[in-house]
Short mmCIF file of C-alpha atoms in Angstrom, two decimals:
data_model
loop_
_atom_site.label_atom_id
_atom_site.label_comp_id
_atom_site.label_asym_id
_atom_site.label_seq_id
_atom_site.Cartn_x
_atom_site.Cartn_y
_atom_site.Cartn_z
CA UNK A 1 47.31 98.62 105.47
CA UNK A 2 47.03 101.85 108.36
CA UNK A 3 43.82 102.05 108.99
CA UNK A 4 42.82 102.38 112.66
CA UNK A 5 41.16 99.74 114.52
CA UNK A 6 39.01 102.48 116.07
CA UNK A 7 37.53 103.64 112.44
CA UNK A 8 33.95 102.86 112.05
CA UNK A 9 31.94 102.63 108.60
CA UNK A 10 29.13 105.56 108.97
CA UNK A 11 28.01 104.47 104.61
CA UNK A 12 29.98 103.34 101.81
CA UNK A 13 31.56 106.34 101.50
CA UNK A 14 31.97 107.53 105.02
CA UNK A 15 34.41 106.39 107.67
CA UNK A 16 34.57 108.13 111.59
CA UNK A 17 36.95 108.38 114.17
CA UNK A 18 35.04 109.10 117.43
CA UNK A 19 35.64 111.35 119.82
CA UNK A 20 37.41 108.40 122.52
CA UNK A 21 39.71 107.94 119.75
CA UNK A 22 42.52 110.57 121.06
CA UNK A 23 42.27 112.53 124.32
CA UNK A 24 41.49 115.99 123.62
CA UNK A 25 39.42 115.30 120.24
CA UNK A 26 36.08 117.55 120.42
CA UNK A 27 34.46 116.42 117.59
CA UNK A 28 34.59 112.88 115.07
CA UNK A 29 36.90 113.21 112.58
CA UNK A 30 35.33 111.91 109.42
CA UNK A 31 36.68 110.65 105.67
CA UNK A 32 35.09 110.42 102.66
CA UNK A 33 36.23 107.56 100.98
CA UNK A 34 35.07 104.43 98.85
CA UNK A 35 36.73 101.09 100.96
CA UNK A 36 39.59 100.86 98.47
CA UNK A 37 40.47 104.11 99.15
CA UNK A 38 40.23 104.65 103.02
CA UNK A 39 42.82 101.17 103.09
CA UNK A 40 44.71 102.73 100.57
CA UNK A 41 45.25 106.12 102.66
CA UNK A 42 49.53 106.75 104.90
CA UNK A 43 48.66 106.66 108.39
CA UNK A 44 49.37 110.50 108.25
CA UNK A 45 45.99 111.21 107.57
CA UNK A 46 44.11 109.38 109.84
CA UNK A 47 46.74 110.91 112.96
CA UNK A 48 46.65 114.86 111.70
CA UNK A 49 42.73 114.34 111.09
CA UNK A 50 42.39 113.71 114.35
CA UNK A 51 44.63 115.85 115.65
CA UNK A 52 42.28 118.99 113.51
CA UNK A 53 39.65 117.71 115.92
CA UNK A 54 40.84 119.08 118.41
CA UNK A 55 41.37 122.30 117.67
CA UNK A 56 39.03 125.14 119.68
CA UNK A 57 35.94 126.13 118.33
CA UNK A 58 35.78 123.25 115.85
CA UNK A 59 32.27 122.67 114.71
CA UNK A 60 30.36 118.93 113.21
CA UNK A 61 33.20 117.18 112.46
CA UNK A 62 37.13 117.39 111.30
CA UNK A 63 36.94 116.21 107.75
CA UNK A 64 39.05 114.71 104.72
CA UNK A 65 37.90 114.08 101.40
CA UNK A 66 39.07 110.91 99.74
CA UNK A 67 41.76 112.75 97.97
CA UNK A 68 43.45 113.21 101.01
CA UNK A 69 47.37 112.48 102.16
CA UNK A 70 49.84 113.52 104.89
CA UNK A 71 50.38 117.37 104.60
CA UNK A 72 51.38 120.20 106.86
CA UNK A 73 48.94 120.79 109.57
CA UNK A 74 45.81 119.64 108.12
CA UNK A 75 46.04 116.56 105.81
CA UNK A 76 45.96 117.60 102.10
CA UNK A 77 41.85 117.47 101.68
CA UNK A 78 41.51 118.66 104.98
CA UNK A 79 38.59 120.59 106.24
CA UNK A 80 37.24 122.17 109.51
CA UNK A 81 34.46 125.06 110.31
CA UNK A 82 35.82 127.43 113.52
CA UNK A 83 33.02 129.24 115.32
CA UNK A 84 34.31 132.92 115.24
CA UNK A 85 34.14 133.53 118.45
CA UNK A 86 35.33 130.73 120.36
CA UNK A 87 37.34 129.22 117.39
CA UNK A 88 40.94 130.07 115.55
CA UNK A 89 42.76 130.20 112.54
CA UNK A 90 45.54 127.98 111.29
CA UNK A 91 48.20 128.46 108.78
CA UNK A 92 48.16 124.97 108.57
CA UNK A 93 44.77 124.37 107.90
CA UNK A 94 45.15 126.48 104.27
CA UNK A 95 48.50 125.50 103.52
CA UNK A 96 51.80 127.69 101.93
CA UNK A 97 50.19 128.20 98.19
CA UNK A 98 47.32 129.94 99.41
CA UNK A 99 44.60 130.02 96.84
CA UNK A 100 46.94 127.54 94.75
CA UNK A 101 43.24 126.71 92.81
CA UNK A 102 41.89 125.84 89.21
CA UNK A 103 40.78 127.50 86.18
CA UNK A 104 38.74 126.44 83.30
CA UNK A 105 38.85 127.93 79.52
CA UNK A 106 36.26 127.18 77.17
CA UNK A 107 37.41 127.05 73.22
CA UNK A 108 34.57 126.85 70.07
CA UNK A 109 37.11 124.93 68.49
CA UNK A 110 37.94 121.03 68.11
CA UNK A 111 40.30 118.35 68.69
CA UNK A 112 40.96 118.33 64.88
CA UNK A 113 41.53 121.61 64.70
CA UNK A 114 43.59 121.82 67.46
CA UNK A 115 45.99 118.95 66.36
CA UNK A 116 48.02 119.97 63.56
CA UNK A 117 48.96 123.25 65.51
CA UNK A 118 49.04 121.29 69.20
CA UNK A 119 53.26 121.47 68.78
CA UNK A 120 52.96 125.22 67.82
CA UNK A 121 50.48 126.21 70.97
CA UNK A 122 52.58 124.04 73.56
CA UNK A 123 55.45 125.55 72.69
CA UNK A 124 54.53 129.05 72.60
CA UNK A 125 52.10 128.36 76.26
CA UNK A 126 55.92 127.34 77.74
CA UNK A 127 57.30 130.32 75.79
CA UNK A 128 54.51 132.92 77.59
CA UNK A 129 54.27 131.80 80.69
CA UNK A 130 57.61 131.18 83.09
CA UNK A 131 57.62 128.13 85.08
CA UNK A 132 60.02 126.77 87.10
CA UNK A 133 61.39 127.64 90.86
CA UNK A 134 61.51 131.25 91.00
CA UNK A 135 60.44 132.06 87.64
CA UNK A 136 59.68 136.21 87.04
CA UNK A 137 56.57 137.29 85.41
CA UNK A 138 56.21 140.05 82.16
CA UNK A 139 54.65 142.20 84.13
CA UNK A 140 56.56 144.96 85.54
CA UNK A 141 55.97 145.97 88.97
CA UNK A 142 57.35 148.63 91.73
CA UNK A 143 56.99 146.59 95.20
CA UNK A 144 54.12 149.47 95.78
CA UNK A 145 52.28 148.64 92.85
CA UNK A 146 51.86 145.16 93.90
CA UNK A 147 50.90 146.18 97.81
CA UNK A 148 47.52 147.34 95.24
CA UNK A 149 47.43 144.16 93.21
CA UNK A 150 47.26 141.77 96.32
CA UNK A 151 44.32 143.89 97.71
CA UNK A 152 42.51 144.31 94.46
CA UNK A 153 42.76 141.17 93.04
CA UNK A 154 41.32 140.53 89.51
CA UNK A 155 39.82 144.47 90.23
CA UNK A 156 43.37 145.15 89.25
CA UNK A 157 43.24 143.08 86.62
CA UNK A 158 40.20 144.07 85.19
CA UNK A 159 41.68 147.96 85.97
CA UNK A 160 44.76 147.14 83.63
CA UNK A 161 43.54 145.39 80.62
CA UNK A 162 44.54 142.15 81.71
CA UNK A 163 40.76 140.89 82.55
CA UNK A 164 37.01 141.37 81.86
CA UNK A 165 33.91 141.87 83.45
CA UNK A 166 32.39 138.28 83.00
CA UNK A 167 36.17 136.71 84.04
CA UNK A 168 35.54 138.13 87.31
CA UNK A 169 31.84 137.05 87.45
CA UNK A 170 33.28 133.67 86.79
CA UNK A 171 35.85 133.73 89.31
CA UNK A 172 35.45 132.47 93.15
CA UNK A 173 34.33 135.75 95.10
CA UNK A 174 34.66 137.54 91.90
CA UNK A 175 38.31 137.46 91.66
CA UNK A 176 38.80 139.28 95.27
CA UNK A 177 38.57 138.35 99.26
CA UNK A 178 37.34 141.88 100.48
CA UNK A 179 39.81 143.16 103.97
CA UNK A 180 42.59 142.76 102.41
CA UNK A 181 45.25 145.03 103.78
CA UNK A 182 48.66 144.84 102.43
CA UNK A 183 50.08 146.86 105.60
CA UNK A 184 49.98 143.00 107.33
CA UNK A 185 52.05 141.62 104.52
CA UNK A 186 55.74 141.52 105.66
CA UNK A 187 58.65 142.99 103.37
CA UNK A 188 60.16 139.77 102.22
CA UNK A 189 56.69 138.10 101.05
CA UNK A 190 56.36 141.35 99.10
CA UNK A 191 60.06 141.03 97.88
CA UNK A 192 59.19 137.37 96.88
CA UNK A 193 56.02 138.07 94.75
CA UNK A 194 56.27 141.31 93.09
CA UNK A 195 57.62 139.98 90.35
CA UNK A 196 55.87 136.43 90.18
CA UNK A 197 53.00 137.99 88.27
CA UNK A 198 51.54 135.46 85.70
CA UNK A 199 53.50 132.63 86.40
CA UNK A 200 52.83 129.27 87.28
CA UNK A 201 55.61 127.93 89.46
CA UNK A 202 56.48 124.64 89.93
CA UNK A 203 55.42 121.58 91.56
CA UNK A 204 52.61 120.29 90.52
CA UNK A 205 51.59 123.49 88.86
CA UNK A 206 50.15 123.27 85.34
CA UNK A 207 48.18 124.41 82.17
CA UNK A 208 47.07 121.49 80.01
CA UNK A 209 44.85 121.58 76.82
CA UNK A 210 42.31 118.91 76.51
CA UNK A 211 39.41 117.69 74.82
CA UNK A 212 35.57 116.93 76.08
CA UNK A 213 35.48 113.69 74.09
CA UNK A 214 31.55 112.60 73.89
CA UNK A 215 31.54 109.40 75.23
CA UNK A 216 33.59 111.52 78.16
CA UNK A 217 30.31 113.74 78.88
CA UNK A 218 28.46 112.26 82.07
CA UNK A 219 25.39 114.75 82.33
CA UNK A 220 24.19 116.69 79.32
CA UNK A 221 22.39 119.36 80.62
CA UNK A 222 25.08 120.42 83.01
CA UNK A 223 27.56 120.26 80.05
CA UNK A 224 25.46 122.43 78.48
CA UNK A 225 24.83 125.24 81.45
CA UNK A 226 28.59 125.31 81.73
CA UNK A 227 29.48 125.89 78.25
CA UNK A 228 30.62 122.46 76.91
CA UNK A 229 28.54 122.10 73.54
CA UNK A 230 27.56 119.51 71.57
CA UNK A 231 30.65 119.68 68.56
CA UNK A 232 32.00 116.86 69.59
CA UNK A 233 35.28 117.01 70.46
CA UNK A 234 35.55 120.35 71.71
CA UNK A 235 38.69 121.30 73.08
CA UNK A 236 39.31 123.76 76.54
CA UNK A 237 42.21 124.52 79.05
CA UNK A 238 42.88 123.96 82.68
CA UNK A 239 45.25 125.80 84.83
CA UNK A 240 46.56 125.06 88.27
CA UNK A 241 48.50 127.75 89.82
CA UNK A 242 48.68 129.70 93.41
CA UNK A 243 50.17 132.74 95.01
CA UNK A 244 53.65 131.50 94.62
CA UNK A 245 56.31 133.00 96.86
CA UNK A 246 53.98 135.65 98.09
CA UNK A 247 51.73 133.39 99.19
CA UNK A 248 54.37 130.61 100.97
CA UNK A 249 55.98 133.99 103.08
CA UNK A 250 53.06 135.14 104.19
CA UNK A 251 52.49 131.30 105.71
CA UNK A 252 55.91 131.85 107.40
CA UNK A 253 55.99 134.52 109.02
CA UNK A 254 52.33 134.12 110.85
CA UNK A 255 53.23 130.22 111.65
CA UNK A 256 56.29 131.88 113.58
CA UNK A 257 54.31 134.61 115.44
CA UNK A 258 51.66 132.03 116.40
CA UNK A 259 53.77 129.32 117.32
CA UNK A 260 55.26 132.78 119.87
CA UNK A 261 51.93 133.74 121.74
CA UNK A 262 49.46 130.39 121.42
CA UNK A 263 50.59 129.11 124.78
CA UNK A 264 51.91 132.33 126.38
CA UNK A 265 49.49 134.64 125.28
CA UNK A 266 46.20 132.53 124.83
CA UNK A 267 46.75 129.26 127.02
CA UNK A 268 46.28 127.19 123.49
CA UNK A 269 47.94 123.71 123.90
CA UNK A 270 47.61 121.33 120.23
CA UNK A 271 48.77 118.38 120.23
CA UNK A 272 50.97 118.96 116.62
CA UNK A 273 53.20 122.37 116.29
CA UNK A 274 52.50 122.58 112.26
CA UNK A 275 48.72 123.19 113.86
CA UNK A 276 49.70 126.69 115.13
CA UNK A 277 46.85 128.74 115.91
CA UNK A 278 45.67 132.31 117.24
CA UNK A 279 41.76 132.85 118.30
CA UNK A 280 40.30 134.02 115.12
CA UNK A 281 39.05 137.63 116.77
CA UNK A 282 42.35 137.94 118.14
CA UNK A 283 44.95 141.29 116.29
CA UNK A 284 47.12 138.09 115.57
CA UNK A 285 44.39 135.92 114.06
CA UNK A 286 42.66 138.94 112.44
CA UNK A 287 46.16 139.98 111.28
CA UNK A 288 46.81 136.67 109.42
CA UNK A 289 43.16 136.35 108.16
CA UNK A 290 43.91 139.70 106.37
CA UNK A 291 47.41 139.08 104.99
CA UNK A 292 45.95 135.44 104.13
CA UNK A 293 43.60 137.51 101.78
CA UNK A 294 46.01 139.27 100.03
CA UNK A 295 47.79 136.42 98.91
CA UNK A 296 44.52 134.61 97.73
CA UNK A 297 44.55 137.68 95.69
CA UNK A 298 47.82 137.38 94.12
CA UNK A 299 46.70 133.70 93.02
CA UNK A 300 43.37 135.76 91.50
CA UNK A 301 45.81 138.20 90.14
CA UNK A 302 48.17 135.60 88.76
CA UNK A 303 45.45 133.05 86.78
CA UNK A 304 44.22 136.30 85.60
CA UNK A 305 47.30 137.29 83.89
CA UNK A 306 47.91 133.48 82.50
CA UNK A 307 44.41 133.68 80.73
CA UNK A 308 45.22 137.06 79.36
CA UNK A 309 48.33 135.24 77.86
CA UNK A 310 46.84 131.66 76.48
CA UNK A 311 44.04 134.05 74.45
CA UNK A 312 46.76 135.73 73.64
CA UNK A 313 48.79 132.47 72.48
CA UNK A 314 45.57 131.25 71.02
CA UNK A 315 44.93 134.49 68.63
CA UNK A 316 48.30 134.26 67.80
CA UNK A 317 48.51 130.79 66.41
CA UNK A 318 44.65 131.54 64.69
CA UNK A 319 45.05 134.28 63.41
CA UNK A 320 41.41 135.42 65.22
CA UNK A 321 40.24 137.42 68.29
CA UNK A 322 39.68 135.68 71.62
CA UNK A 323 36.20 136.08 71.17
CA UNK A 324 35.89 134.60 67.99
CA UNK A 325 37.65 131.33 69.28
CA UNK A 326 34.97 131.08 72.74
CA UNK A 327 37.99 131.37 75.04
CA UNK A 328 35.69 132.61 78.31
CA UNK A 329 36.02 131.20 81.85
CA UNK A 330 34.01 128.30 83.29
CA UNK A 331 35.01 129.34 86.67
CA UNK A 332 38.14 129.62 88.70
CA UNK A 333 37.96 128.31 91.71
CA UNK A 334 40.36 128.38 95.06
CA UNK A 335 42.03 125.38 97.37
CA UNK A 336 43.99 126.41 100.10
CA UNK A 337 41.37 128.98 101.87
CA UNK A 338 39.75 129.67 105.29
CA UNK A 339 36.32 132.20 104.19
CA UNK A 340 33.70 133.10 106.33
CA UNK A 341 30.58 131.57 104.90
CA UNK A 342 26.69 130.80 106.77
CA UNK A 343 25.60 126.94 107.40
CA UNK A 344 23.00 125.37 109.00
CA UNK A 345 24.42 124.26 112.42
CA UNK A 346 21.94 122.45 114.30
CA UNK A 347 19.14 123.93 111.97
CA UNK A 348 20.22 127.37 112.61
CA UNK A 349 22.38 129.02 109.99
CA UNK A 350 25.68 130.24 111.79
CA UNK A 351 28.30 132.32 110.43
CA UNK A 352 31.34 130.01 109.86
CA UNK A 353 35.33 130.15 109.60
CA UNK A 354 35.81 127.17 107.11
CA UNK A 355 39.39 126.21 106.24
CA UNK A 356 39.63 123.87 103.24
CA UNK A 357 42.92 122.50 102.64
CA UNK A 358 43.52 121.11 99.46
CA UNK A 359 39.86 121.07 98.64
CA UNK A 360 37.32 122.93 96.89
CA UNK A 361 33.95 125.00 97.93
CA UNK A 362 31.06 123.09 95.81
CA UNK A 363 28.04 124.93 96.17
CA UNK A 364 24.98 123.43 95.66
CA UNK A 365 21.91 124.87 93.89
CA UNK A 366 20.49 128.17 94.97
CA UNK A 367 22.80 129.02 97.33
CA UNK A 368 23.90 132.94 97.78
CA UNK A 369 27.77 133.92 96.57
CA UNK A 370 27.00 132.01 92.83
CA UNK A 371 27.05 133.87 89.88
CA UNK A 372 23.58 134.22 88.50
CA UNK A 373 24.27 131.29 85.36
CA UNK A 374 25.19 128.81 88.11
CA UNK A 375 22.34 129.34 90.82
CA UNK A 376 20.41 126.55 88.81
CA UNK A 377 22.92 124.20 88.41
CA UNK A 378 25.40 124.77 91.43
CA UNK A 379 29.03 125.55 91.59
CA UNK A 380 31.31 124.65 88.84
CA UNK A 381 33.89 122.07 90.24
CA UNK A 382 36.95 121.73 88.74
CA UNK A 383 39.21 118.73 89.88
CA UNK A 384 42.78 117.84 88.33
CA UNK A 385 43.63 114.21 87.51
CA UNK A 386 47.98 113.50 86.86
CA UNK A 387 48.84 114.62 83.55
CA UNK A 388 48.72 111.38 81.92
CA UNK A 389 45.63 110.12 83.14
CA UNK A 390 42.94 113.14 82.76
CA UNK A 391 40.97 115.45 84.54
CA UNK A 392 37.14 116.59 85.61
CA UNK A 393 34.25 118.95 85.67
CA UNK A 394 31.66 118.91 88.66
CA UNK A 395 29.09 120.33 89.98
CA UNK A 396 28.04 121.06 93.62
CA UNK A 397 25.33 119.64 94.88
CA UNK A 398 22.53 120.57 97.19
CA UNK A 399 23.08 117.46 99.67
CA UNK A 400 26.65 118.78 100.50
CA UNK A 401 25.75 120.86 103.74
CA UNK A 402 27.18 118.08 106.16
CA UNK A 403 30.92 118.58 104.96
CA UNK A 404 30.15 122.86 104.41
CA UNK A 405 29.69 122.08 100.83
CA UNK A 406 33.29 121.17 100.07
CA UNK A 407 34.79 118.45 97.81
CA UNK A 408 38.17 117.05 96.40
CA UNK A 409 40.85 119.23 94.62
CA UNK A 410 42.57 116.27 92.70
CA UNK A 411 43.07 112.44 92.22
CA UNK A 412 45.75 113.41 95.56
CA UNK A 413 49.03 111.61 95.75
CA UNK A 414 49.96 107.62 96.99
CA UNK A 415 53.24 108.35 96.29
CA UNK A 416 56.21 111.20 97.78
CA UNK A 417 57.59 113.04 94.73
CA UNK A 418 61.64 111.57 96.01
CA UNK A 419 60.22 107.84 95.75
CA UNK A 420 58.77 109.09 92.23
CA UNK A 421 61.94 111.04 91.17
CA UNK A 422 63.33 107.71 92.32
CA UNK A 423 60.58 104.91 90.14
CA UNK A 424 60.76 106.94 86.78
CA UNK A 425 62.80 109.40 84.35
CA UNK A 426 61.26 112.32 83.43
CA UNK A 427 62.90 111.88 79.89
CA UNK A 428 61.42 108.63 79.07
CA UNK A 429 58.13 109.91 80.63
CA UNK A 430 57.97 112.71 78.24
CA UNK A 431 59.02 110.78 74.83
CA UNK A 432 56.06 108.07 76.01
CA UNK A 433 53.52 110.43 77.25
CA UNK A 434 53.97 112.14 73.30
CA UNK A 435 53.69 108.56 71.87
CA UNK A 436 50.28 108.30 73.74
CA UNK A 437 49.29 112.09 72.52
CA UNK A 438 50.55 114.35 74.93
CA UNK A 439 53.07 116.72 74.28
CA UNK A 440 54.78 118.51 77.61
CA UNK A 441 57.36 120.95 77.86
CA UNK A 442 58.85 121.34 81.25
CA UNK A 443 61.91 123.10 82.66
CA UNK A 444 62.43 119.86 84.75
CA UNK A 445 62.46 116.48 84.23
CA UNK A 446 62.87 115.83 87.65
CA UNK A 447 60.12 117.67 88.63
CA UNK A 448 58.16 116.12 85.41
CA UNK A 449 59.10 112.97 87.01
CA UNK A 450 57.74 113.89 90.50
CA UNK A 451 54.43 114.20 88.26
CA UNK A 452 54.11 110.82 86.55
CA UNK A 453 50.81 109.46 86.55
CA UNK A 454 51.50 106.51 88.83
CA UNK A 455 52.50 108.61 91.58
CA UNK A 456 48.73 109.31 92.00
CA UNK A 457 45.71 107.84 92.77
CA UNK A 458 43.19 106.78 90.22
CA UNK A 459 40.98 110.24 89.70
CA UNK A 460 38.08 108.18 88.18
CA UNK A 461 37.63 106.36 91.50
CA UNK A 462 38.39 110.48 93.45
CA UNK A 463 35.58 111.96 91.89
CA UNK A 464 32.69 108.99 91.63
CA UNK A 465 33.49 108.81 95.21
CA UNK A 466 32.35 112.48 96.15
CA UNK A 467 29.23 111.91 93.72
CA UNK A 468 28.53 108.58 95.59
CA UNK A 469 28.69 111.38 99.17
CA UNK A 470 26.99 113.70 97.69
CA UNK A 471 29.22 116.55 97.55
CA UNK A 472 29.84 117.35 93.94
CA UNK A 473 28.56 115.57 90.71
CA UNK A 474 30.46 114.58 87.39
CA UNK A 475 29.76 116.37 84.60
CA UNK A 476 32.40 115.84 82.16
CA UNK A 477 36.02 114.28 82.05
CA UNK A 478 38.60 116.47 80.51
CA UNK A 479 41.20 114.23 78.57
CA UNK A 480 44.65 116.00 77.86
CA UNK A 481 46.44 115.97 74.75
CA UNK A 482 48.97 119.25 75.41
CA UNK A 483 50.72 120.47 78.75
CA UNK A 484 53.10 122.82 80.12
CA UNK A 485 55.33 121.76 83.57
CA UNK A 486 57.51 124.07 85.42
#
């Protein structure tokens, strides 16, 4: 057990390290978790979340969500809101895979209709959506064209035939963070990213065919509002990917810059160099904010082009137009971002810079920024589990304000990639999953072993905890039947 003696239980799902826990803490550090989950967290979570609590300008609490585990800088699952005037922006609070995110797509097909064609669908998705390290997409762009993409995001996809207007409306921020300026992005970042549009990549990125079984619908009213029909065993598609090598290079470039100016120019001292930062309003902070938005927009465009490919594959296999098959989005949610948002602080609405690292925005009903159709329900929240167990569709709750309307982003690892590779054989895992009714295609058996279900926390316990904590409400559990991975 790695739990510090100073950790106080605030409620069934909230645990707190007081400011006295570590010299320099400006606010308490809070962990959202059940007793079982908090006892299973690695020591790095407590070390990192308390380090985050020392950052200049931090407001109220440093948070870690129930899927939390050790990361770079912030723990994965970390959340922190900064005062834009006195606070900092930190790439370690956003992540290297900027806007790694989830998209959920409906169909009007049933499992009974899809099952006879499942192998064909998965094989064609695997052929049409590039996976693996360094893979290239089918959209051929010049580097100047790519600079336009990263400034426009999904809007570029709409202009170029890869999106519908409805797709943009069902994407966080309409698929484009305004203020992205490609002049703040290095040539090396462009070189790494310009040929990766429409690619999944590797690691925990995937595209999955899933089934919504009647017994797995927890809230029928919300399920109806989100497009889950009363037809039993409806098939949906979920996929998870981000900004690829482009976002990684943006983070790398600005971490290096911040390390060079943080102490020398701005006299900021931190406990962990992985939390390298700059004042948000500084020239360096604003340049990174703009470059980060470019990476966010690249990821939105990347997922949009992948959706275009999915529609092509389903249309080809079922000999019907995408509209006839009901291929429309529920929502696209971003992880790994920093955003200016207005939140209540001590009864006053205040603009804050909210860092979310491996965590999901989960706006409750009535909050600005949601599509009109979700104003009464709250934001759809998409949380991926492991490829062996299942995933969830949830909804943001009105009670989520203390955590800046944020929730978990996945089930969270309990085993390192290296340990999972030692413990499982990818080829054996693939065969066993097919025997259980999950057909998987992968670019790498080693990569498949890293993603074994046993390497992750119990997704049911994670999402139940977010509901008990008032952050996100369970709508439906989604069970995998087909999967492509890098």
